[in-house]
Amino acid sequence: MQIYKVGGAVRDRLLGKPVTDIDWVVVGATTEEMLALGYRPVGADFPVFLHPKSGEEYALARTERKSGRGYGGFTFHASPEVTLEEDLIRRDLTINAMAEDNQQNLTDPYHGQRDLEDRILRHVSPAFAEDPLRVLRVARFAARYADLGFTVAPQTLELMRQLSESGELQALTAERSWKEISRALMEDQPQVFIQVLRDCDALRVLMPEVDALFGVPQPEVHHPEIDTGIHTLSVLEQSALHKQPLTVRWACLLHDLGKGLTPTEEWPRHIAHEHTGLKLIKAVNERFKAPKDCQELALLVGKYHTHGHRALELKASTLLELLQSFDVYRRPQRFEEFIVACEMDARGRKGLEQRSYPQADYLRGAAKAAREVAVQPLLEKGLKGPELGEALKRERLKALKVYKENA
């Protein structure tokens, strides 16, 4: 029995990055031997065990063969005869197909270390094209290591394009897709993830609503970058630069989908794109079964982001409607995420990345003014039910009018 550290732990150590998760491969062992040593089985499809003390995952060396569509369409074979090289060749990228023993002796049959040095994301073997999830994974790695100068090898990008055209991407489950998308959006350069998906035609398959934004012009006076797709990437980039949470990044990606529906004869204007985009945002939310908080914020940002930009001009009554829509009295955090999404939208424009956004503090002040309206005096007047609700609304409107006058 020989035990090796494999995959990301080896890759990140060689890159000088922090090693968080460690995967282990066991060569020359049987399931019975692992159980006898106290390892606990967890793998349903193939033999994976938890170490009796550390709880880390140890997998028996295995080979795999394509047997159906999608990420799960494989049969696995694990036995003591499977070599380390045979286990490594089934992995996606050369930089993930290295192993080291407990003396840090490197086993690198597919030249992953060389590709690390050359900053290339390259597939290990033609079997790469058998797993559609790898399209998303490679795009995610491109986003993760973009700051180090990594690019996708042309031959690998071509295999990703073949997968995109094969219909295999449609076989991915919403859960598996969302796991990769959400992780990619939380990388330092999530816009690279979207760009790589577009480069291999996967964006057109997975998110045609986002892909449709590229080539759609906007008024240059507001959008020096002109292209709506480029603007979307820039907004996503700003959300990462400002360390925004997943909810905000997801909303930033989807906020302008309505512009993809504007008839060409109306370009570069996009009248009512906020409302036309809602059905598209809803469709993307449902396709990937995004978490509820991501879904809700994406829809609200899509509908109201232009309100955010025009905050200083809004009537007190419109301001109140906006605050009510977000339920700022019970869910203040959601309104705060809306505000920062609007700010990212304003900054995601060529040459305007450092612009100030006074609307943010103005909206925060409006929310504070509305929240500070006391309910107790109205209760003491004997008001209740719908009558109380209307009276509270009137008092909040008065408070917002005062706020506007003094702002």
PDB file of C-alpha atoms in Angstrom, residues 58-268:
ATOM      1  CA  TYR A  58      -8.599   8.815   1.003  1.00  0.00           C
ATOM      2  CA  ALA A  59      -9.638   7.314  -2.346  1.00  0.00           C
ATOM      3  CA  LEU A  60      -8.486   4.031  -3.819  1.00  0.00           C
ATOM      4  CA  ALA A  61      -6.672   4.471  -7.130  1.00  0.00           C
ATOM      5  CA  ARG A  62      -9.183   3.956  -9.922  1.00  0.00           C
ATOM      6  CA  THR A  63      -9.804   4.170 -13.620  1.00  0.00           C
ATOM      7  CA  GLU A  64     -13.004   5.390 -15.238  1.00  0.00           C
ATOM      8  CA  ARG A  65     -14.876   4.768 -18.483  1.00  0.00           C
ATOM      9  CA  LYS A  66     -17.584   6.838 -20.120  1.00  0.00           C
ATOM     10  CA  SER A  67     -20.929   5.009 -19.919  1.00  0.00           C
ATOM     11  CA  GLY A  68     -23.587   7.703 -20.356  1.00  0.00           C
ATOM     12  CA  ARG A  69     -24.288  11.415 -20.649  1.00  0.00           C
ATOM     13  CA  GLY A  70     -23.289  14.157 -18.279  1.00  0.00           C
ATOM     14  CA  TYR A  71     -21.124  14.436 -15.199  1.00  0.00           C
ATOM     15  CA  GLY A  72     -22.355  11.172 -13.679  1.00  0.00           C
ATOM     16  CA  GLY A  73     -22.136   9.063 -16.839  1.00  0.00           C
ATOM     17  CA  PHE A  74     -19.060   7.040 -15.839  1.00  0.00           C
ATOM     18  CA  THR A  75     -18.272   3.589 -14.529  1.00  0.00           C
ATOM     19  CA  PHE A  76     -15.294   3.263 -12.172  1.00  0.00           C
ATOM     20  CA  HIS A  77     -12.858   0.436 -11.588  1.00  0.00           C
ATOM     21  CA  ALA A  78     -10.795   0.360  -8.400  1.00  0.00           C
ATOM     22  CA  SER A  79      -8.374  -2.437  -7.610  1.00  0.00           C
ATOM     23  CA  PRO A  80      -4.850  -2.911  -6.151  1.00  0.00           C
ATOM     24  CA  GLU A  81      -3.550  -3.286  -9.730  1.00  0.00           C
ATOM     25  CA  VAL A  82      -4.476   0.287 -10.761  1.00  0.00           C
ATOM     26  CA  THR A  83      -1.275   2.362 -10.923  1.00  0.00           C
ATOM     27  CA  LEU A  84      -0.801   5.940  -9.773  1.00  0.00           C
ATOM     28  CA  GLU A  85      -0.257   7.034 -13.404  1.00  0.00           C
ATOM     29  CA  GLU A  86      -3.550   5.382 -14.429  1.00  0.00           C
ATOM     30  CA  ASP A  87      -5.360   7.227 -11.635  1.00  0.00           C
ATOM     31  CA  LEU A  88      -3.791  10.582 -12.558  1.00  0.00           C
ATOM     32  CA  ILE A  89      -4.588  10.350 -16.287  1.00  0.00           C
ATOM     33  CA  ARG A  90      -8.327  10.465 -15.615  1.00  0.00           C
ATOM     34  CA  ARG A  91      -7.996  13.951 -14.078  1.00  0.00           C
ATOM     35  CA  ASP A  92      -8.908  17.148 -15.892  1.00  0.00           C
ATOM     36  CA  LEU A  93      -5.804  19.347 -16.109  1.00  0.00           C
ATOM     37  CA  THR A  94      -2.105  18.541 -16.048  1.00  0.00           C
ATOM     38  CA  ILE A  95      -1.621  20.913 -13.091  1.00  0.00           C
ATOM     39  CA  ASN A  96      -4.131  18.772 -11.169  1.00  0.00           C
ATOM     40  CA  ALA A  97      -2.553  15.468 -12.225  1.00  0.00           C
ATOM     41  CA  MET A  98       0.516  15.489  -9.993  1.00  0.00           C
ATOM     42  CA  ALA A  99       1.160  13.494  -6.824  1.00  0.00           C
ATOM     43  CA  GLU A 100       3.722  13.468  -4.043  1.00  0.00           C
ATOM     44  CA  ASP A 101       4.661  10.938  -1.407  1.00  0.00           C
ATOM     45  CA  ASN A 102       5.311  11.716   2.244  1.00  0.00           C
ATOM     46  CA  GLN A 103       8.854  12.851   1.361  1.00  0.00           C
ATOM     47  CA  GLN A 104       7.458  15.375  -1.177  1.00  0.00           C
ATOM     48  CA  ASN A 105       8.899  13.347  -4.076  1.00  0.00           C
ATOM     49  CA  LEU A 106       6.878  14.492  -7.097  1.00  0.00           C
ATOM     50  CA  THR A 107       5.201  12.124  -9.561  1.00  0.00           C
ATOM     51  CA  ASP A 108       4.387  14.173 -12.660  1.00  0.00           C
ATOM     52  CA  PRO A 109       3.796  11.899 -15.662  1.00  0.00           C
ATOM     53  CA  TYR A 110       1.828  14.516 -17.660  1.00  0.00           C
ATOM     54  CA  HIS A 111       4.146  17.528 -17.187  1.00  0.00           C
ATOM     55  CA  GLY A 112       1.924  19.498 -14.839  1.00  0.00           C
ATOM     56  CA  GLN A 113       4.890  21.257 -13.227  1.00  0.00           C
ATOM     57  CA  ARG A 114       6.033  22.534 -16.620  1.00  0.00           C
ATOM     58  CA  ASP A 115       2.531  23.863 -17.336  1.00  0.00           C
ATOM     59  CA  LEU A 116       2.506  25.532 -13.912  1.00  0.00           C
ATOM     60  CA  GLU A 117       5.729  27.324 -14.827  1.00  0.00           C
ATOM     61  CA  ASP A 118       4.387  28.250 -18.280  1.00  0.00           C
ATOM     62  CA  ARG A 119       1.043  29.383 -16.747  1.00  0.00           C
ATOM     63  CA  ILE A 120      -1.036  27.095 -18.974  1.00  0.00           C
ATOM     64  CA  LEU A 121      -4.269  25.253 -18.201  1.00  0.00           C
ATOM     65  CA  ARG A 122      -3.978  22.124 -20.356  1.00  0.00           C
ATOM     66  CA  HIS A 123      -6.062  18.941 -20.453  1.00  0.00           C
ATOM     67  CA  VAL A 124      -4.386  15.684 -19.446  1.00  0.00           C
ATOM     68  CA  SER A 125      -5.809  13.440 -22.162  1.00  0.00           C
ATOM     69  CA  PRO A 126      -8.523  13.332 -24.861  1.00  0.00           C
ATOM     70  CA  ALA A 127     -10.790  11.784 -22.190  1.00  0.00           C
ATOM     71  CA  PHE A 128     -11.190  15.384 -20.951  1.00  0.00           C
ATOM     72  CA  ALA A 129     -13.967  15.775 -23.522  1.00  0.00           C
ATOM     73  CA  GLU A 130     -16.031  13.019 -21.862  1.00  0.00           C
ATOM     74  CA  ASP A 131     -17.030  15.147 -18.861  1.00  0.00           C
ATOM     75  CA  PRO A 132     -19.026  18.348 -19.537  1.00  0.00           C
ATOM     76  CA  LEU A 133     -18.486  19.645 -16.005  1.00  0.00           C
ATOM     77  CA  ARG A 134     -14.850  20.211 -16.939  1.00  0.00           C
ATOM     78  CA  VAL A 135     -15.856  23.139 -19.149  1.00  0.00           C
ATOM     79  CA  LEU A 136     -17.036  24.970 -16.032  1.00  0.00           C
ATOM     80  CA  ARG A 137     -14.092  23.787 -13.947  1.00  0.00           C
ATOM     81  CA  VAL A 138     -11.464  25.011 -16.406  1.00  0.00           C
ATOM     82  CA  ALA A 139     -13.212  28.378 -16.711  1.00  0.00           C
ATOM     83  CA  ARG A 140     -13.227  28.567 -12.903  1.00  0.00           C
ATOM     84  CA  PHE A 141      -9.505  27.787 -12.706  1.00  0.00           C
ATOM     85  CA  ALA A 142      -8.895  30.463 -15.348  1.00  0.00           C
ATOM     86  CA  ALA A 143     -10.658  32.948 -13.052  1.00  0.00           C
ATOM     87  CA  ARG A 144      -8.788  31.729  -9.971  1.00  0.00           C
ATOM     88  CA  TYR A 145      -5.324  31.982 -11.498  1.00  0.00           C
ATOM     89  CA  ALA A 146      -5.833  34.904 -13.879  1.00  0.00           C
ATOM     90  CA  ASP A 147      -3.813  37.156 -11.589  1.00  0.00           C
ATOM     91  CA  LEU A 148      -0.844  34.798 -12.072  1.00  0.00           C
ATOM     92  CA  GLY A 149      -1.149  35.045 -15.872  1.00  0.00           C
ATOM     93  CA  PHE A 150      -2.679  31.610 -16.545  1.00  0.00           C
ATOM     94  CA  THR A 151      -4.441  31.066 -19.873  1.00  0.00           C
ATOM     95  CA  VAL A 152      -6.293  28.085 -21.366  1.00  0.00           C
ATOM     96  CA  ALA A 153      -4.290  26.085 -23.917  1.00  0.00           C
ATOM     97  CA  PRO A 154      -5.783  26.451 -27.432  1.00  0.00           C
ATOM     98  CA  GLN A 155      -6.205  22.659 -27.766  1.00  0.00           C
ATOM     99  CA  THR A 156      -8.053  22.522 -24.441  1.00  0.00           C
ATOM    100  CA  LEU A 157     -10.287  25.421 -25.453  1.00  0.00           C
ATOM    101  CA  GLU A 158     -11.107  23.511 -28.636  1.00  0.00           C
ATOM    102  CA  LEU A 159     -12.142  20.427 -26.634  1.00  0.00           C
ATOM    103  CA  MET A 160     -14.296  22.689 -24.464  1.00  0.00           C
ATOM    104  CA  ARG A 161     -15.886  24.069 -27.625  1.00  0.00           C
ATOM    105  CA  GLN A 162     -16.598  20.539 -28.859  1.00  0.00           C
ATOM    106  CA  LEU A 163     -18.267  19.739 -25.538  1.00  0.00           C
ATOM    107  CA  SER A 164     -20.348  22.909 -25.808  1.00  0.00           C
ATOM    108  CA  GLU A 165     -21.554  21.914 -29.260  1.00  0.00           C
ATOM    109  CA  SER A 166     -22.196  18.270 -28.347  1.00  0.00           C
ATOM    110  CA  GLY A 167     -25.288  18.844 -26.212  1.00  0.00           C
ATOM    111  CA  GLU A 168     -23.495  17.355 -23.185  1.00  0.00           C
ATOM    112  CA  LEU A 169     -23.696  20.603 -21.195  1.00  0.00           C
ATOM    113  CA  GLN A 170     -27.485  20.262 -21.075  1.00  0.00           C
ATOM    114  CA  ALA A 171     -27.021  16.975 -19.217  1.00  0.00           C
ATOM    115  CA  LEU A 172     -25.443  18.744 -16.232  1.00  0.00           C
ATOM    116  CA  THR A 173     -27.692  18.986 -13.200  1.00  0.00           C
ATOM    117  CA  ALA A 174     -28.617  22.424 -11.857  1.00  0.00           C
ATOM    118  CA  GLU A 175     -26.922  21.575  -8.567  1.00  0.00           C
ATOM    119  CA  ARG A 176     -23.566  20.653 -10.132  1.00  0.00           C
ATOM    120  CA  SER A 177     -23.642  23.690 -12.436  1.00  0.00           C
ATOM    121  CA  TRP A 178     -24.507  26.071  -9.605  1.00  0.00           C
ATOM    122  CA  LYS A 179     -21.718  24.688  -7.426  1.00  0.00           C
ATOM    123  CA  GLU A 180     -19.148  25.553 -10.098  1.00  0.00           C
ATOM    124  CA  ILE A 181     -20.763  28.892 -11.025  1.00  0.00           C
ATOM    125  CA  SER A 182     -21.036  30.080  -7.430  1.00  0.00           C
ATOM    126  CA  ARG A 183     -17.440  29.108  -6.669  1.00  0.00           C
ATOM    127  CA  ALA A 184     -16.240  30.835  -9.841  1.00  0.00           C
ATOM    128  CA  LEU A 185     -18.150  34.024  -9.055  1.00  0.00           C
ATOM    129  CA  MET A 186     -16.354  34.196  -5.692  1.00  0.00           C
ATOM    130  CA  GLU A 187     -12.897  34.087  -7.297  1.00  0.00           C
ATOM    131  CA  ASP A 188     -10.810  37.278  -7.525  1.00  0.00           C
ATOM    132  CA  GLN A 189     -11.536  37.674 -11.247  1.00  0.00           C
ATOM    133  CA  PRO A 190     -14.985  36.166 -11.908  1.00  0.00           C
ATOM    134  CA  GLN A 191     -15.309  38.064 -15.185  1.00  0.00           C
ATOM    135  CA  VAL A 192     -12.611  35.755 -16.592  1.00  0.00           C
ATOM    136  CA  PHE A 193     -14.895  32.781 -15.883  1.00  0.00           C
ATOM    137  CA  ILE A 194     -17.666  34.316 -18.008  1.00  0.00           C
ATOM    138  CA  GLN A 195     -15.219  35.325 -20.750  1.00  0.00           C
ATOM    139  CA  VAL A 196     -13.723  31.818 -21.008  1.00  0.00           C
ATOM    140  CA  LEU A 197     -17.216  30.290 -21.179  1.00  0.00           C
ATOM    141  CA  ARG A 198     -17.945  32.684 -24.018  1.00  0.00           C
ATOM    142  CA  ASP A 199     -14.656  31.879 -25.771  1.00  0.00           C
ATOM    143  CA  CYS A 200     -15.625  28.200 -26.007  1.00  0.00           C
ATOM    144  CA  ASP A 201     -19.322  28.833 -26.859  1.00  0.00           C
ATOM    145  CA  ALA A 202     -20.478  27.428 -23.500  1.00  0.00           C
ATOM    146  CA  LEU A 203     -22.035  30.730 -22.375  1.00  0.00           C
ATOM    147  CA  ARG A 204     -24.401  30.575 -25.336  1.00  0.00           C
ATOM    148  CA  VAL A 205     -25.575  27.156 -24.105  1.00  0.00           C
ATOM    149  CA  LEU A 206     -25.603  27.731 -20.340  1.00  0.00           C
ATOM    150  CA  MET A 207     -26.647  31.393 -20.140  1.00  0.00           C
ATOM    151  CA  PRO A 208     -27.859  32.551 -23.559  1.00  0.00           C
ATOM    152  CA  GLU A 209     -29.412  35.571 -21.838  1.00  0.00           C
ATOM    153  CA  VAL A 210     -25.952  36.811 -20.772  1.00  0.00           C
ATOM    154  CA  ASP A 211     -24.318  35.824 -24.066  1.00  0.00           C
ATOM    155  CA  ALA A 212     -26.909  37.899 -25.948  1.00  0.00           C
ATOM    156  CA  LEU A 213     -25.608  41.092 -24.303  1.00  0.00           C
ATOM    157  CA  PHE A 214     -22.330  41.053 -26.231  1.00  0.00           C
ATOM    158  CA  GLY A 215     -22.488  43.313 -29.257  1.00  0.00           C
ATOM    159  CA  VAL A 216     -25.500  45.236 -27.930  1.00  0.00           C
ATOM    160  CA  PRO A 217     -24.631  48.972 -27.801  1.00  0.00           C
ATOM    161  CA  GLN A 218     -25.546  51.453 -25.064  1.00  0.00           C
ATOM    162  CA  PRO A 219     -25.426  55.284 -25.139  1.00  0.00           C
ATOM    163  CA  GLU A 220     -21.758  56.275 -25.054  1.00  0.00           C
ATOM    164  CA  VAL A 221     -22.452  59.263 -22.789  1.00  0.00           C
ATOM    165  CA  HIS A 222     -23.379  56.869 -19.937  1.00  0.00           C
ATOM    166  CA  HIS A 223     -21.367  53.865 -21.105  1.00  0.00           C
ATOM    167  CA  PRO A 224     -17.985  54.754 -22.646  1.00  0.00           C
ATOM    168  CA  GLU A 225     -17.401  51.012 -23.139  1.00  0.00           C
ATOM    169  CA  ILE A 226     -20.598  50.940 -25.288  1.00  0.00           C
ATOM    170  CA  ASP A 227     -20.930  47.125 -25.451  1.00  0.00           C
ATOM    171  CA  THR A 228     -23.416  45.783 -22.866  1.00  0.00           C
ATOM    172  CA  GLY A 229     -21.564  42.482 -22.540  1.00  0.00           C
ATOM    173  CA  ILE A 230     -18.277  44.252 -21.797  1.00  0.00           C
ATOM    174  CA  HIS A 231     -20.123  46.419 -19.270  1.00  0.00           C
ATOM    175  CA  THR A 232     -21.499  43.315 -17.536  1.00  0.00           C
ATOM    176  CA  LEU A 233     -17.997  41.841 -17.226  1.00  0.00           C
ATOM    177  CA  SER A 234     -16.741  45.154 -15.809  1.00  0.00           C
ATOM    178  CA  VAL A 235     -19.539  45.311 -13.224  1.00  0.00           C
ATOM    179  CA  LEU A 236     -18.709  41.749 -12.167  1.00  0.00           C
ATOM    180  CA  GLU A 237     -15.028  42.687 -11.954  1.00  0.00           C
ATOM    181  CA  GLN A 238     -15.862  45.667  -9.720  1.00  0.00           C
ATOM    182  CA  SER A 239     -17.968  43.466  -7.437  1.00  0.00           C
ATOM    183  CA  ALA A 240     -14.933  41.231  -6.885  1.00  0.00           C
ATOM    184  CA  LEU A 241     -12.530  44.144  -6.412  1.00  0.00           C
ATOM    185  CA  HIS A 242     -14.834  45.458  -3.685  1.00  0.00           C
ATOM    186  CA  LYS A 243     -15.136  41.994  -2.067  1.00  0.00           C
ATOM    187  CA  GLN A 244     -18.898  41.769  -2.464  1.00  0.00           C
ATOM    188  CA  PRO A 245     -20.822  38.619  -1.391  1.00  0.00           C
ATOM    189  CA  LEU A 246     -22.214  36.044  -3.808  1.00  0.00           C
ATOM    190  CA  THR A 247     -25.701  37.604  -3.768  1.00  0.00           C
ATOM    191  CA  VAL A 248     -24.335  40.904  -5.085  1.00  0.00           C
ATOM    192  CA  ARG A 249     -22.074  39.259  -7.676  1.00  0.00           C
ATOM    193  CA  TRP A 250     -24.966  37.182  -9.028  1.00  0.00           C
ATOM    194  CA  ALA A 251     -27.163  40.299  -9.253  1.00  0.00           C
ATOM    195  CA  CYS A 252     -24.355  42.177 -11.024  1.00  0.00           C
ATOM    196  CA  LEU A 253     -24.099  39.425 -13.635  1.00  0.00           C
ATOM    197  CA  LEU A 254     -27.840  39.467 -14.392  1.00  0.00           C
ATOM    198  CA  HIS A 255     -28.859  43.093 -13.838  1.00  0.00           C
ATOM    199  CA  ASP A 256     -28.962  44.186 -17.507  1.00  0.00           C
ATOM    200  CA  LEU A 257     -30.430  41.083 -19.181  1.00  0.00           C
ATOM    201  CA  GLY A 258     -33.362  43.106 -20.533  1.00  0.00           C
ATOM    202  CA  LYS A 259     -31.015  44.975 -22.875  1.00  0.00           C
ATOM    203  CA  GLY A 260     -30.569  41.769 -24.846  1.00  0.00           C
ATOM    204  CA  LEU A 261     -34.254  41.968 -25.806  1.00  0.00           C
ATOM    205  CA  THR A 262     -34.205  45.552 -27.124  1.00  0.00           C
ATOM    206  CA  PRO A 263     -35.124  45.664 -30.854  1.00  0.00           C
ATOM    207  CA  THR A 264     -32.100  46.718 -32.926  1.00  0.00           C
ATOM    208  CA  GLU A 265     -33.972  49.710 -34.343  1.00  0.00           C
ATOM    209  CA  GLU A 266     -34.176  51.159 -30.815  1.00  0.00           C
ATOM    210  CA  TRP A 267     -30.425  50.857 -30.109  1.00  0.00           C
ATOM    211  CA  PRO A 268     -28.532  52.276 -28.279  1.00  0.00           C
TER     212      PRO A 268
END
